[in-house]
CSV table of C-alpha atoms in Angstrom, one decimal:
chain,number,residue,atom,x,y,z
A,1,UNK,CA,0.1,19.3,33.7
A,2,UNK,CA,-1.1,21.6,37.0
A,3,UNK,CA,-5.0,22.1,37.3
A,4,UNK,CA,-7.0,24.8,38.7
A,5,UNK,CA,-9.9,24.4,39.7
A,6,UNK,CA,-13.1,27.1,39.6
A,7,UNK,CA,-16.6,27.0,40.9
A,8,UNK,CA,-19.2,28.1,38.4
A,9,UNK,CA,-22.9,28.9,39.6
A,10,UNK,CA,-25.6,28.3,37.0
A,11,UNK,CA,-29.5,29.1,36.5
A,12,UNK,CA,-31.1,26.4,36.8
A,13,UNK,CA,-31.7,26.9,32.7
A,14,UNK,CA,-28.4,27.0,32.3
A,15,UNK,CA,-28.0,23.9,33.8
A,16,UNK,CA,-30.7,22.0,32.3
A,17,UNK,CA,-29.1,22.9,28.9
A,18,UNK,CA,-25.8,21.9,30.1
A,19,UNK,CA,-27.2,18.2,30.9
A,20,UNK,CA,-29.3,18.1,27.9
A,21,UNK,CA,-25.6,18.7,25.8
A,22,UNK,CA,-23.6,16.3,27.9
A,23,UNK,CA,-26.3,14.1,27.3
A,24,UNK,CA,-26.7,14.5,23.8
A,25,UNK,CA,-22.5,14.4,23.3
A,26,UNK,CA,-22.0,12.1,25.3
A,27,UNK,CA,-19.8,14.2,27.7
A,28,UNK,CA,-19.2,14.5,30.8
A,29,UNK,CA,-19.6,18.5,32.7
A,30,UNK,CA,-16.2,19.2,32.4
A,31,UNK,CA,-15.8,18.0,29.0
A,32,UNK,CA,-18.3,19.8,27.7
A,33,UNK,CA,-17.1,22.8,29.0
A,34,UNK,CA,-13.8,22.2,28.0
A,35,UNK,CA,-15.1,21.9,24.4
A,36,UNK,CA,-17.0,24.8,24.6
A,37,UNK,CA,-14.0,27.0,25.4
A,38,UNK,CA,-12.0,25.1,22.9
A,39,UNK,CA,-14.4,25.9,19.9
A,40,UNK,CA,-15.1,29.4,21.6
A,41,UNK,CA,-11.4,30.2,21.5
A,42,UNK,CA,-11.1,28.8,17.9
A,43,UNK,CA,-14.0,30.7,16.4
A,44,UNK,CA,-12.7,33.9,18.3
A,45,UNK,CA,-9.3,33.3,16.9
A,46,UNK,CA,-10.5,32.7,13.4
A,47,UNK,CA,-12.6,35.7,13.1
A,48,UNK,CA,-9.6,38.4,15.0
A,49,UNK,CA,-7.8,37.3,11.9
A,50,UNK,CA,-10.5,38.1,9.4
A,51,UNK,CA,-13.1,35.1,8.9
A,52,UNK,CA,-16.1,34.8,9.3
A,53,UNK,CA,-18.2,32.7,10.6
A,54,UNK,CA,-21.9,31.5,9.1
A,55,UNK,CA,-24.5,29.0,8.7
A,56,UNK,CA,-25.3,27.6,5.5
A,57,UNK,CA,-28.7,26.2,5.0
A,58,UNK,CA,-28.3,23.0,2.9
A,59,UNK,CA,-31.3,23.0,0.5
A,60,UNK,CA,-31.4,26.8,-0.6
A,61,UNK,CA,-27.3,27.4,-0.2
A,62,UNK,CA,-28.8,30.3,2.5
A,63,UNK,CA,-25.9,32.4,4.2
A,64,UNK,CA,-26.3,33.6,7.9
A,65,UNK,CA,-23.7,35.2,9.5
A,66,UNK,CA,-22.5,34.4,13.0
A,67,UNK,CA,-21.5,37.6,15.2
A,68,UNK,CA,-19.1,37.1,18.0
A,69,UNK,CA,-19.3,39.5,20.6
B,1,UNK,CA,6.1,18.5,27.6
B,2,UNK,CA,5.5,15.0,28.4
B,3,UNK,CA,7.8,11.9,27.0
B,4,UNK,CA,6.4,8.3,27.2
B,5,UNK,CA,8.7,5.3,25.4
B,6,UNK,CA,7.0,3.1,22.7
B,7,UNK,CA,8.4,0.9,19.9
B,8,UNK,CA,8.8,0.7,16.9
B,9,UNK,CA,10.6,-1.9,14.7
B,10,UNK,CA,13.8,-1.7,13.4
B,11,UNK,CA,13.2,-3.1,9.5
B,12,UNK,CA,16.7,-4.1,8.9
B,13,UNK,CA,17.2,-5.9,12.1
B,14,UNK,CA,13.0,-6.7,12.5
B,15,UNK,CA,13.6,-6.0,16.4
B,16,UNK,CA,11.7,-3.6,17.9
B,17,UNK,CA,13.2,-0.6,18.7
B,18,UNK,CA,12.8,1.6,21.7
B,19,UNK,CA,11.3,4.9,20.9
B,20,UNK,CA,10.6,8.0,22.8
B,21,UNK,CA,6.6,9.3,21.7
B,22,UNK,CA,6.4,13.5,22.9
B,23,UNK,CA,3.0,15.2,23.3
B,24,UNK,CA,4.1,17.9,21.0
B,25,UNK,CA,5.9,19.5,17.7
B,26,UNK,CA,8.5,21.2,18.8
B,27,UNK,CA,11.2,23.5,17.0
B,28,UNK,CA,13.9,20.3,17.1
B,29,UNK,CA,11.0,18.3,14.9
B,30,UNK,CA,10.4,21.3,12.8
B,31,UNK,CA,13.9,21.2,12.2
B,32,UNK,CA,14.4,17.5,11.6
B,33,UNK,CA,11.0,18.1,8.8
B,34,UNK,CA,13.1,21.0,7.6
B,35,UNK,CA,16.6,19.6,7.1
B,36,UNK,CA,16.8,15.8,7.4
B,37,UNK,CA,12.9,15.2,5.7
B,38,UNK,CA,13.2,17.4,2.8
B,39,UNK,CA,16.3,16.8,1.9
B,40,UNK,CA,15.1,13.2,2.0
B,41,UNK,CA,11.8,14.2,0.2
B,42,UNK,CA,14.2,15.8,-2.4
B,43,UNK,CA,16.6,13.2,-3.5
B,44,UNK,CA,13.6,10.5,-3.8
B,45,UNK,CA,11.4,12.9,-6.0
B,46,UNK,CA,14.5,13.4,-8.2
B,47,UNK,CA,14.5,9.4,-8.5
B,48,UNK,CA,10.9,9.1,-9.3
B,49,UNK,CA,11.2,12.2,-12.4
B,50,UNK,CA,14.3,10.2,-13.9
B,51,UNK,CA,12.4,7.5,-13.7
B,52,UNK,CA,9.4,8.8,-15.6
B,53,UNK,CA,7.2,9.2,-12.6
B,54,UNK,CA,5.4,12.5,-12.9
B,55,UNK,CA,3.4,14.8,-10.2
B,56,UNK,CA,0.1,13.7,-11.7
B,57,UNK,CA,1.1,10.0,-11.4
B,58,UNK,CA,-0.2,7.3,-8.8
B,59,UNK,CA,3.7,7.2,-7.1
B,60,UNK,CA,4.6,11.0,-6.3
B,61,UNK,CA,4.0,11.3,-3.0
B,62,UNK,CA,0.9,13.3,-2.2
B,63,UNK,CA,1.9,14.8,1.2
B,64,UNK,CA,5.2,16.5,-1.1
B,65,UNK,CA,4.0,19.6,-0.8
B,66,UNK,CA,3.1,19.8,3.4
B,67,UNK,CA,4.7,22.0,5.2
B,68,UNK,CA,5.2,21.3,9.1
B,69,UNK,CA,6.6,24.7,10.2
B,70,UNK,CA,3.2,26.0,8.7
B,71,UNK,CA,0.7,23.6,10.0
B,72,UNK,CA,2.1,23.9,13.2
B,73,UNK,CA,2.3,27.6,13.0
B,74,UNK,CA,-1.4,27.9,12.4
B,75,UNK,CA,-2.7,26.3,15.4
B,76,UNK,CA,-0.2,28.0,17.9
B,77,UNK,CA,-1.8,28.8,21.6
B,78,UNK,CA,-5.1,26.9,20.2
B,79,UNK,CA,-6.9,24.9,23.0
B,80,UNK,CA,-8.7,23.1,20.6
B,81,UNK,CA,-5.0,21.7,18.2
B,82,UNK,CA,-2.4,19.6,19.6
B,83,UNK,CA,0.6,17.3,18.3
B,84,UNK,CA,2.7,14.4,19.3
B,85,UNK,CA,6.1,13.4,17.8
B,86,UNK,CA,8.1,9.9,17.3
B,87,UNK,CA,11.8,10.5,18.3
B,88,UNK,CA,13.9,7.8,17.4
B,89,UNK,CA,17.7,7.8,17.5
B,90,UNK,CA,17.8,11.6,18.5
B,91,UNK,CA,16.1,11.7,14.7
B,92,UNK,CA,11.9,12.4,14.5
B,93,UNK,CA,10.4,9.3,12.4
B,94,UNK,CA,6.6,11.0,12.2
B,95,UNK,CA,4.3,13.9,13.3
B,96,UNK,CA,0.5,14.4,14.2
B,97,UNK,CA,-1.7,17.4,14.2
B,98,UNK,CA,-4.8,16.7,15.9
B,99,UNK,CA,-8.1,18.9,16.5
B,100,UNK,CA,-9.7,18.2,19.2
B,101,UNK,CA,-12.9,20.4,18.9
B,102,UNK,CA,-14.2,21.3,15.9
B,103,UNK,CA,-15.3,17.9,14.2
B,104,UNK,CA,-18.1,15.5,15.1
B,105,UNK,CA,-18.5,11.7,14.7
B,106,UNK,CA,-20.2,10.6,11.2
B,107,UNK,CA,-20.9,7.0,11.5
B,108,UNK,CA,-24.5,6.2,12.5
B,109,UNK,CA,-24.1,4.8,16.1
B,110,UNK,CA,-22.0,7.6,17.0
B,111,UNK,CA,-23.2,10.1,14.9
B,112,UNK,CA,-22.6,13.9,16.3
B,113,UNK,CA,-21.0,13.2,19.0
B,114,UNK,CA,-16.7,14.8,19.5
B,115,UNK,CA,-14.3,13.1,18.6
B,116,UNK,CA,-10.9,13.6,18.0
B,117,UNK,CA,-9.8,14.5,14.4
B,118,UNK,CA,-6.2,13.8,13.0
B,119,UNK,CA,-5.8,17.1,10.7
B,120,UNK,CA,-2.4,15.6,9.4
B,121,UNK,CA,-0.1,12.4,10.4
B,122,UNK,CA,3.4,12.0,8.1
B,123,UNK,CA,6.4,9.9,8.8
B,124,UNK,CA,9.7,10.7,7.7
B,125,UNK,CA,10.3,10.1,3.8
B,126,UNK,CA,13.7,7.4,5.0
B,127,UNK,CA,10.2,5.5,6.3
B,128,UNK,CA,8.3,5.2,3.5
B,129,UNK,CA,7.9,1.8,1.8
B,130,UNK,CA,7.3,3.0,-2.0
B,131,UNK,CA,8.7,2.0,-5.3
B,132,UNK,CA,11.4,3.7,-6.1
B,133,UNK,CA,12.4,4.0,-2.6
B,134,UNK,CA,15.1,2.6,-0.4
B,135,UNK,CA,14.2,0.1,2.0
B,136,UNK,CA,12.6,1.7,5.2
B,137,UNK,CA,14.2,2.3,8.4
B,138,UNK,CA,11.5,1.9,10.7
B,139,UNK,CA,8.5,0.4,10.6
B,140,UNK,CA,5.1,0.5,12.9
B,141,UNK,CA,5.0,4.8,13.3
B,142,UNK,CA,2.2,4.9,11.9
B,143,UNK,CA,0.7,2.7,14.1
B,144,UNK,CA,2.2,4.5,17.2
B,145,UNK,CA,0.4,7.9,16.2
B,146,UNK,CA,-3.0,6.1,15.6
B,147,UNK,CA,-2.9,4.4,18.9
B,148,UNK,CA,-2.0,7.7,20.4
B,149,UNK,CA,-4.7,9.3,18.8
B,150,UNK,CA,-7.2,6.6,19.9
B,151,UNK,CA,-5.7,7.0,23.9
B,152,UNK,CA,-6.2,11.1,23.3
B,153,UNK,CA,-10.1,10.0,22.3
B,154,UNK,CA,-10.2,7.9,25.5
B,155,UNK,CA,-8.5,10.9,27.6
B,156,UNK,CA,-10.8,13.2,26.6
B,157,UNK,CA,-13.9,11.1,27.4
B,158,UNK,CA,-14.5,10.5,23.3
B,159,UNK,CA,-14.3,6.6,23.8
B,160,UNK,CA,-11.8,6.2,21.6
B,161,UNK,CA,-13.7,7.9,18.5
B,162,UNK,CA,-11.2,9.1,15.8
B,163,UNK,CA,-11.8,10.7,12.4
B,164,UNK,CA,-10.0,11.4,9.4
B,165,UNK,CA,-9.8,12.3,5.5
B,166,UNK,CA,-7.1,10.7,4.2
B,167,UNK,CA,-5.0,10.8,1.4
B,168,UNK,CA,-5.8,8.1,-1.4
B,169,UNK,CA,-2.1,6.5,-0.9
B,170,UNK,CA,-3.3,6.1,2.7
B,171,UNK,CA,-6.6,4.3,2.4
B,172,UNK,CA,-5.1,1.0,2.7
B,173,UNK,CA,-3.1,2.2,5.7
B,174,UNK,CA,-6.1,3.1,7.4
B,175,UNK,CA,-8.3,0.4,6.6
B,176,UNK,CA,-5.9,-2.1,8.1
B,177,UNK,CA,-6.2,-0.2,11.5
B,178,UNK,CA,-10.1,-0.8,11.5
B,179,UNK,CA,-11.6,2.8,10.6
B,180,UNK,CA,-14.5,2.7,8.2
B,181,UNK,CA,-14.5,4.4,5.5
B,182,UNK,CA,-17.2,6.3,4.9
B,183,UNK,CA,-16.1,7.3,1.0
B,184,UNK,CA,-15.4,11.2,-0.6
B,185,UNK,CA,-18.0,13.9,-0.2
B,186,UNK,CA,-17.7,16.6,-3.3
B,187,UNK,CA,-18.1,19.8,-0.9
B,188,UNK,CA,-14.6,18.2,1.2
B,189,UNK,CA,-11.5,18.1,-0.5
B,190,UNK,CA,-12.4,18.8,-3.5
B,191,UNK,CA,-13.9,15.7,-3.5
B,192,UNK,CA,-10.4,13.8,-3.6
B,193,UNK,CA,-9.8,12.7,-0.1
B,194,UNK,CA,-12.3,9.8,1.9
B,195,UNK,CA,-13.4,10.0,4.8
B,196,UNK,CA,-12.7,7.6,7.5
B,197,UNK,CA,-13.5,6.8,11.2
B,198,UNK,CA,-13.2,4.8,14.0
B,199,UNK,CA,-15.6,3.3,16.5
B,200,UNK,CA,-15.2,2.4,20.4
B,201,UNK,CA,-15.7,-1.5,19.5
B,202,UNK,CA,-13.2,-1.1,17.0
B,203,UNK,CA,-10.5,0.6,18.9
B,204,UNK,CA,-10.6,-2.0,21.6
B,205,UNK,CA,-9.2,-4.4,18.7
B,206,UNK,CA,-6.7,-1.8,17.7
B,207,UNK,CA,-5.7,-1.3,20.9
């Protein structure tokens, strides 16, 4: 499968929170962002064909909807 | 597409069998589940009602109802969903879904980290080794897919880490490849289905 290949300029808080995930996953850069647009894609799919997306808070059963932009 | 050969045995002969492994589902599968496993599907769940087996019973297959054309359907152009296929004499013996994003690992040690999740895996109904059955053609497809699925995990920079809820006829299946299993949760499947995973130190023994 043919590559391309982009550069992609952070803040520096971006890119503190980028380590901290691949950290915390387990990922490499490009894995993590390669998940993100995965589950970005997903969710944006999901909700174009009438889901919704929320949080559910585990003690008080709690809804909070999620609003893609 | 991508082709890579693998084997799988040949249960009449007990050779192994050259077989071709694709990195997709494809129309020709869809048409194999469509005309060749459900007419299959058909003639054995016939069998089992004359002989007494009902839908409620321990023997009816509990993948009967899955429909390829559908799950396959669902998932189009998603980054985050792919599927591989076993090709044997120009026939598909078995299908994988896989979702590669959404799930996270369970088991302690590897607990919310990705790994990669096998939404469905079937192999054709001529396959199956059940009662009421004829002997199986092929053996060892099963066994393909989950290696496949455990070199995705690798690929992907998941160290091998798969998940899964399986069906109950399955839990045997799965436990002989080394996943854990982790048991049902009443707010998944109704409850029904356990879930199971596997580890990096486990793979390697699979593998």
């Amino acid at each position: 499968m043919s590559k391309k290949t982009m550069t992609l300029n952070l803040t520096e808080a971006e890119m503190s929170a980028l380590e901290a995930l691949c950290a915390k996953k387990d990922l490499s850069k490009i894995g993590l962002m390669r998940q993100a647009l995965r589950l970005y894609q997903m969710i944006d799919t999901r909700v174009e064909r009438g889901g919704k997306l929320y949080f559910e808070d585990d003690q008080t059963r709690e809804k909070s909807e999620i609003m893609m932009l | 597409m991508t082709s890579y050969s693998v084997f799988i045995i040949d249960a009449s002969l007990r050779q192994p069998v050259e077989a071709e492994l694709l990195d997709t589902i494809g129309e020709r599968q869809l048409l194999d589940w469509q005309f060749q496993w459900r007419r299959t599907l058909e003639t054995y769940l016939r069998r089992l009602a004359e002989n007494g087996v009902t839908r409620q019973g321990l023997n009816w297959p509990q993948s009967w109802h899955w429909d390829w054309r559908a799950k396959v359907d669902e998932v189009r152009g998603l980054l985050g969903h792919t599927g591989y296929s076993v090709i044997c004499r120009d026939v598909t013996q078995g299908m994988m879904r896989l979702d590669l994003a959404s799930r996270t690992a369970r088991l302690d040690e590897q607990a919310g980290k990705p790994l990669v999740y096998i939404d469905y895996l079937e192999i054709a109904p001529w396959n199956w080794h059940e009662s009421y059955a004829d002997p199986p053609l092929y053996r060892g497809i099963g066994q393909v897919l989950i290696r496949t699925a455990i070199q995705r995990s690798f690929d992907e920079g998941f160290h091998g880490r798969v998940g899964l809820h399986s069906l109950p006829q399955a839990v045997t299946f799965y436990e002989h490849c080394g996943f854990t299993n982790l048991g049902t949760n009443p707010n998944e499947y109704r409850g029904l289905l356990p879930y199971f995973e596997i580890t990096t130190e486990h793979t390697r023994t699979f593998l």
